[in-house]
Amino acid sequence: MVTAARVLVGLCLVVPFVALLWVNSYARLTPRFIGIPFFYWYQMLWVPLTAALTFAAYVLVRREERARKGGEVR
């Protein structure tokens, strides 16, 4: 069954892949951040962002599992 939480989980997990596999969007040198070319700092920015999105997906899945188990009739 597709729920809003599952769609959001899917988006949380797909966004980093799309952002990093679309190389043309970040294959450039400018703007520089503290002397570091855009190409490098953009990729490094995605490390904590991906961790945060993965954690958000985990929390959403656990919350949905708990809600489903709480609603079951035994």
Short mmCIF file of N, CA, C and O in Angstrom, two decimals:
data_model
loop_
_atom_site.label_atom_id
_atom_site.label_comp_id
_atom_site.label_asym_id
_atom_site.label_seq_id
_atom_site.Cartn_x
_atom_site.Cartn_y
_atom_site.Cartn_z
N MET A 1 0.84 -1.18 0.00
CA MET A 1 0.00 0.00 0.00
C MET A 1 0.89 1.25 0.00
O MET A 1 1.81 1.36 0.80
N VAL A 2 0.62 2.16 -0.88
CA VAL A 2 1.40 3.39 -0.99
C VAL A 2 0.79 4.43 -0.07
O VAL A 2 -0.39 4.75 -0.16
N THR A 3 1.62 4.93 0.84
CA THR A 3 1.18 5.98 1.75
C THR A 3 2.05 7.22 1.53
O THR A 3 3.09 7.15 0.88
N ALA A 4 1.62 8.32 2.09
CA ALA A 4 2.38 9.55 1.96
C ALA A 4 3.77 9.40 2.59
O ALA A 4 4.77 9.91 2.07
N ALA A 5 3.84 8.67 3.70
CA ALA A 5 5.13 8.47 4.37
C ALA A 5 6.08 7.67 3.48
O ALA A 5 7.27 7.98 3.40
N ARG A 6 5.57 6.67 2.80
CA ARG A 6 6.43 5.86 1.93
C ARG A 6 6.91 6.65 0.72
O ARG A 6 8.05 6.48 0.28
N VAL A 7 6.07 7.52 0.20
CA VAL A 7 6.48 8.37 -0.92
C VAL A 7 7.58 9.31 -0.45
O VAL A 7 8.58 9.52 -1.14
N LEU A 8 7.42 9.88 0.74
CA LEU A 8 8.42 10.78 1.29
C LEU A 8 9.74 10.04 1.55
O LEU A 8 10.81 10.57 1.29
N VAL A 9 9.66 8.81 2.03
CA VAL A 9 10.86 7.99 2.24
C VAL A 9 11.56 7.76 0.91
O VAL A 9 12.79 7.89 0.81
N GLY A 10 10.81 7.44 -0.11
CA GLY A 10 11.39 7.23 -1.43
C GLY A 10 12.09 8.48 -1.94
O GLY A 10 13.20 8.41 -2.49
N LEU A 11 11.48 9.62 -1.75
CA LEU A 11 12.10 10.87 -2.17
C LEU A 11 13.38 11.15 -1.39
O LEU A 11 14.38 11.59 -1.96
N CYS A 12 13.35 10.89 -0.09
CA CYS A 12 14.55 11.10 0.74
C CYS A 12 15.71 10.25 0.26
O CYS A 12 16.87 10.67 0.34
N LEU A 13 15.43 9.06 -0.24
CA LEU A 13 16.49 8.16 -0.68
C LEU A 13 16.92 8.40 -2.12
O LEU A 13 18.06 8.10 -2.48
N VAL A 14 16.04 8.94 -2.95
CA VAL A 14 16.36 9.15 -4.36
C VAL A 14 17.05 10.48 -4.62
O VAL A 14 17.90 10.57 -5.50
N VAL A 15 16.71 11.50 -3.85
CA VAL A 15 17.25 12.85 -4.09
C VAL A 15 18.78 12.87 -4.14
O VAL A 15 19.36 13.46 -5.07
N PRO A 16 19.49 12.26 -3.19
CA PRO A 16 20.96 12.30 -3.28
C PRO A 16 21.51 11.62 -4.54
O PRO A 16 22.48 12.11 -5.12
N PHE A 17 20.89 10.53 -4.96
CA PHE A 17 21.35 9.86 -6.17
C PHE A 17 21.21 10.77 -7.38
O PHE A 17 22.14 10.92 -8.17
N VAL A 18 20.05 11.39 -7.51
CA VAL A 18 19.82 12.27 -8.65
C VAL A 18 20.77 13.46 -8.60
O VAL A 18 21.36 13.83 -9.61
N ALA A 19 20.92 14.04 -7.42
CA ALA A 19 21.77 15.23 -7.28
C ALA A 19 23.22 14.94 -7.63
O ALA A 19 23.90 15.79 -8.21
N LEU A 20 23.70 13.76 -7.30
CA LEU A 20 25.11 13.45 -7.55
C LEU A 20 25.36 12.75 -8.88
O LEU A 20 26.48 12.80 -9.40
N LEU A 21 24.36 12.12 -9.45
CA LEU A 21 24.55 11.49 -10.75
C LEU A 21 24.35 12.48 -11.90
O LEU A 21 24.76 12.20 -13.03
N TRP A 22 23.74 13.62 -11.64
CA TRP A 22 23.54 14.65 -12.65
C TRP A 22 24.78 15.55 -12.65
O TRP A 22 24.77 16.68 -12.18
N VAL A 23 25.85 15.04 -13.19
CA VAL A 23 27.17 15.67 -13.11
C VAL A 23 27.20 17.04 -13.78
O VAL A 23 27.87 17.96 -13.31
N ASN A 24 26.49 17.23 -14.86
CA ASN A 24 26.51 18.51 -15.56
C ASN A 24 26.05 19.67 -14.67
O ASN A 24 26.40 20.81 -14.94
N SER A 25 25.28 19.38 -13.66
CA SER A 25 24.78 20.45 -12.79
C SER A 25 25.87 21.01 -11.88
O SER A 25 25.76 22.13 -11.40
N TYR A 26 26.94 20.26 -11.64
CA TYR A 26 27.98 20.74 -10.73
C TYR A 26 29.40 20.61 -11.28
O TYR A 26 30.36 20.84 -10.56
N ALA A 27 29.55 20.28 -12.54
CA ALA A 27 30.89 20.14 -13.14
C ALA A 27 31.42 21.50 -13.57
O ALA A 27 31.50 21.82 -14.75
N ARG A 28 31.76 22.31 -12.57
CA ARG A 28 32.33 23.63 -12.83
C ARG A 28 33.20 24.05 -11.65
O ARG A 28 33.18 23.40 -10.60
N LEU A 29 33.94 25.10 -11.82
CA LEU A 29 34.86 25.54 -10.77
C LEU A 29 34.28 26.64 -9.88
O LEU A 29 34.71 26.79 -8.74
N THR A 30 33.35 27.41 -10.40
CA THR A 30 32.81 28.53 -9.62
C THR A 30 31.36 28.23 -9.25
O THR A 30 30.68 27.51 -9.97
N PRO A 31 30.86 28.75 -8.19
CA PRO A 31 31.48 29.63 -7.22
C PRO A 31 32.41 28.87 -6.28
O PRO A 31 32.16 27.72 -5.94
N ARG A 32 33.45 29.53 -5.88
CA ARG A 32 34.40 28.93 -4.92
C ARG A 32 33.93 29.23 -3.50
O ARG A 32 33.35 30.27 -3.24
N PHE A 33 34.19 28.31 -2.61
CA PHE A 33 33.88 28.47 -1.20
C PHE A 33 35.18 28.29 -0.42
O PHE A 33 35.75 27.20 -0.46
N ILE A 34 35.63 29.31 0.22
CA ILE A 34 36.92 29.38 0.92
C ILE A 34 38.06 28.79 0.08
O ILE A 34 38.91 28.05 0.57
N GLY A 35 38.04 29.13 -1.21
CA GLY A 35 39.08 28.70 -2.12
C GLY A 35 38.89 27.32 -2.72
O GLY A 35 39.69 26.87 -3.52
N ILE A 36 37.83 26.63 -2.34
CA ILE A 36 37.58 25.27 -2.84
C ILE A 36 36.62 25.36 -4.03
O ILE A 36 35.56 25.97 -3.93
N PRO A 37 36.98 24.76 -5.18
CA PRO A 37 36.10 24.81 -6.35
C PRO A 37 34.74 24.17 -6.06
O PRO A 37 34.61 23.26 -5.24
N PHE A 38 33.74 24.70 -6.75
CA PHE A 38 32.36 24.23 -6.56
C PHE A 38 32.24 22.73 -6.68
O PHE A 38 31.51 22.09 -5.90
N PHE A 39 32.89 22.13 -7.65
CA PHE A 39 32.80 20.69 -7.89
C PHE A 39 33.05 19.89 -6.61
O PHE A 39 32.35 18.92 -6.32
N TYR A 40 34.06 20.31 -5.83
CA TYR A 40 34.42 19.56 -4.63
C TYR A 40 33.52 19.86 -3.45
O TYR A 40 33.07 18.94 -2.76
N TRP A 41 33.23 21.15 -3.20
CA TRP A 41 32.43 21.42 -2.02
C TRP A 41 30.98 21.01 -2.20
O TRP A 41 30.30 20.68 -1.22
N TYR A 42 30.50 20.99 -3.43
CA TYR A 42 29.13 20.51 -3.67
C TYR A 42 29.01 19.03 -3.29
O TYR A 42 28.07 18.62 -2.63
N GLN A 43 29.99 18.24 -3.72
CA GLN A 43 29.97 16.82 -3.38
C GLN A 43 30.11 16.59 -1.88
O GLN A 43 29.44 15.74 -1.31
N MET A 44 30.98 17.35 -1.23
CA MET A 44 31.18 17.19 0.21
C MET A 44 29.96 17.67 1.00
O MET A 44 29.68 17.15 2.07
N LEU A 45 29.23 18.63 0.46
CA LEU A 45 28.00 19.08 1.11
C LEU A 45 26.96 17.97 1.15
O LEU A 45 26.20 17.85 2.10
N TRP A 46 26.98 17.12 0.14
CA TRP A 46 26.00 16.04 0.09
C TRP A 46 26.28 14.92 1.09
O TRP A 46 25.40 14.10 1.35
N VAL A 47 27.45 14.85 1.65
CA VAL A 47 27.73 13.80 2.64
C VAL A 47 26.84 13.97 3.87
O VAL A 47 26.09 13.04 4.22
N PRO A 48 26.83 15.12 4.55
CA PRO A 48 25.91 15.25 5.69
C PRO A 48 24.44 15.33 5.27
O PRO A 48 23.57 14.84 6.00
N LEU A 49 24.18 15.91 4.08
CA LEU A 49 22.79 15.96 3.62
C LEU A 49 22.24 14.56 3.39
O LEU A 49 21.09 14.26 3.76
N THR A 50 23.04 13.70 2.78
CA THR A 50 22.60 12.32 2.54
C THR A 50 22.39 11.58 3.86
O THR A 50 21.43 10.83 4.01
N ALA A 51 23.28 11.80 4.81
CA ALA A 51 23.11 11.17 6.12
C ALA A 51 21.81 11.65 6.78
O ALA A 51 21.06 10.84 7.36
N ALA A 52 21.53 12.93 6.71
CA ALA A 52 20.30 13.47 7.30
C ALA A 52 19.06 12.94 6.60
O ALA A 52 18.07 12.58 7.26
N LEU A 53 19.10 12.85 5.28
CA LEU A 53 17.95 12.32 4.54
C LEU A 53 17.74 10.84 4.81
O LEU A 53 16.60 10.37 4.92
N THR A 54 18.82 10.08 4.93
CA THR A 54 18.70 8.66 5.25
C THR A 54 18.14 8.47 6.66
O THR A 54 17.28 7.61 6.89
N PHE A 55 18.58 9.29 7.59
CA PHE A 55 18.04 9.22 8.96
C PHE A 55 16.56 9.59 8.96
O PHE A 55 15.76 8.93 9.64
N ALA A 56 16.18 10.61 8.21
CA ALA A 56 14.76 10.99 8.13
C ALA A 56 13.93 9.85 7.56
O ALA A 56 12.83 9.56 8.06
N ALA A 57 14.44 9.18 6.53
CA ALA A 57 13.74 8.04 5.95
C ALA A 57 13.58 6.92 6.98
O ALA A 57 12.52 6.31 7.10
N TYR A 58 14.64 6.66 7.73
CA TYR A 58 14.59 5.63 8.77
C TYR A 58 13.52 5.96 9.82
O TYR A 58 12.73 5.10 10.20
N VAL A 59 13.51 7.21 10.27
CA VAL A 59 12.53 7.62 11.28
C VAL A 59 11.11 7.48 10.75
O VAL A 59 10.22 6.99 11.45
N LEU A 60 10.89 7.88 9.51
CA LEU A 60 9.56 7.77 8.92
C LEU A 60 9.11 6.31 8.81
O LEU A 60 7.95 5.98 9.10
N VAL A 61 10.01 5.43 8.40
CA VAL A 61 9.66 4.01 8.28
C VAL A 61 9.36 3.42 9.65
O VAL A 61 8.37 2.69 9.81
N ARG A 62 10.19 3.72 10.64
CA ARG A 62 9.95 3.20 11.99
C ARG A 62 8.62 3.70 12.55
O ARG A 62 7.88 2.95 13.19
N ARG A 63 8.33 4.98 12.33
CA ARG A 63 7.07 5.55 12.81
C ARG A 63 5.87 4.87 12.16
O ARG A 63 4.89 4.55 12.83
N GLU A 64 5.96 4.62 10.86
CA GLU A 64 4.87 3.94 10.17
C GLU A 64 4.72 2.50 10.65
O GLU A 64 3.60 2.01 10.82
N GLU A 65 5.84 1.81 10.89
CA GLU A 65 5.77 0.44 11.39
C GLU A 65 5.11 0.40 12.77
O GLU A 65 4.29 -0.47 13.04
N ARG A 66 5.49 1.33 13.64
CA ARG A 66 4.88 1.37 14.98
C ARG A 66 3.40 1.65 14.91
O ARG A 66 2.61 1.04 15.63
N ALA A 67 3.00 2.56 14.03
CA ALA A 67 1.58 2.89 13.90
C ALA A 67 0.80 1.70 13.34
O ALA A 67 -0.31 1.43 13.78
N ARG A 68 1.40 0.98 12.41
CA ARG A 68 0.72 -0.17 11.84
C ARG A 68 0.58 -1.30 12.86
O ARG A 68 -0.45 -1.93 12.96
N LYS A 69 1.64 -1.53 13.64
CA LYS A 69 1.56 -2.58 14.67
C LYS A 69 0.58 -2.22 15.77
O LYS A 69 -0.09 -3.09 16.32
N GLY A 70 0.47 -0.96 16.09
CA GLY A 70 -0.45 -0.52 17.12
C GLY A 70 -1.90 -0.63 16.69
O GLY A 70 -2.79 -0.79 17.50
N GLY A 71 -2.14 -0.59 15.36
CA GLY A 71 -3.50 -0.65 14.85
C GLY A 71 -3.98 -2.05 14.52
O GLY A 71 -5.14 -2.24 14.15
N GLU A 72 -3.12 -3.05 14.66
CA GLU A 72 -3.51 -4.43 14.33
C GLU A 72 -4.43 -5.00 15.42
O GLU A 72 -4.29 -4.71 16.59
N VAL A 73 -5.35 -5.84 14.97
CA VAL A 73 -6.23 -6.54 15.90
C VAL A 73 -5.65 -7.93 16.12
O VAL A 73 -5.37 -8.65 15.17
N ARG A 74 -5.47 -8.29 17.39
CA ARG A 74 -4.89 -9.60 17.68
C ARG A 74 -5.90 -10.55 18.22
O ARG A 74 -6.82 -10.33 18.84
#
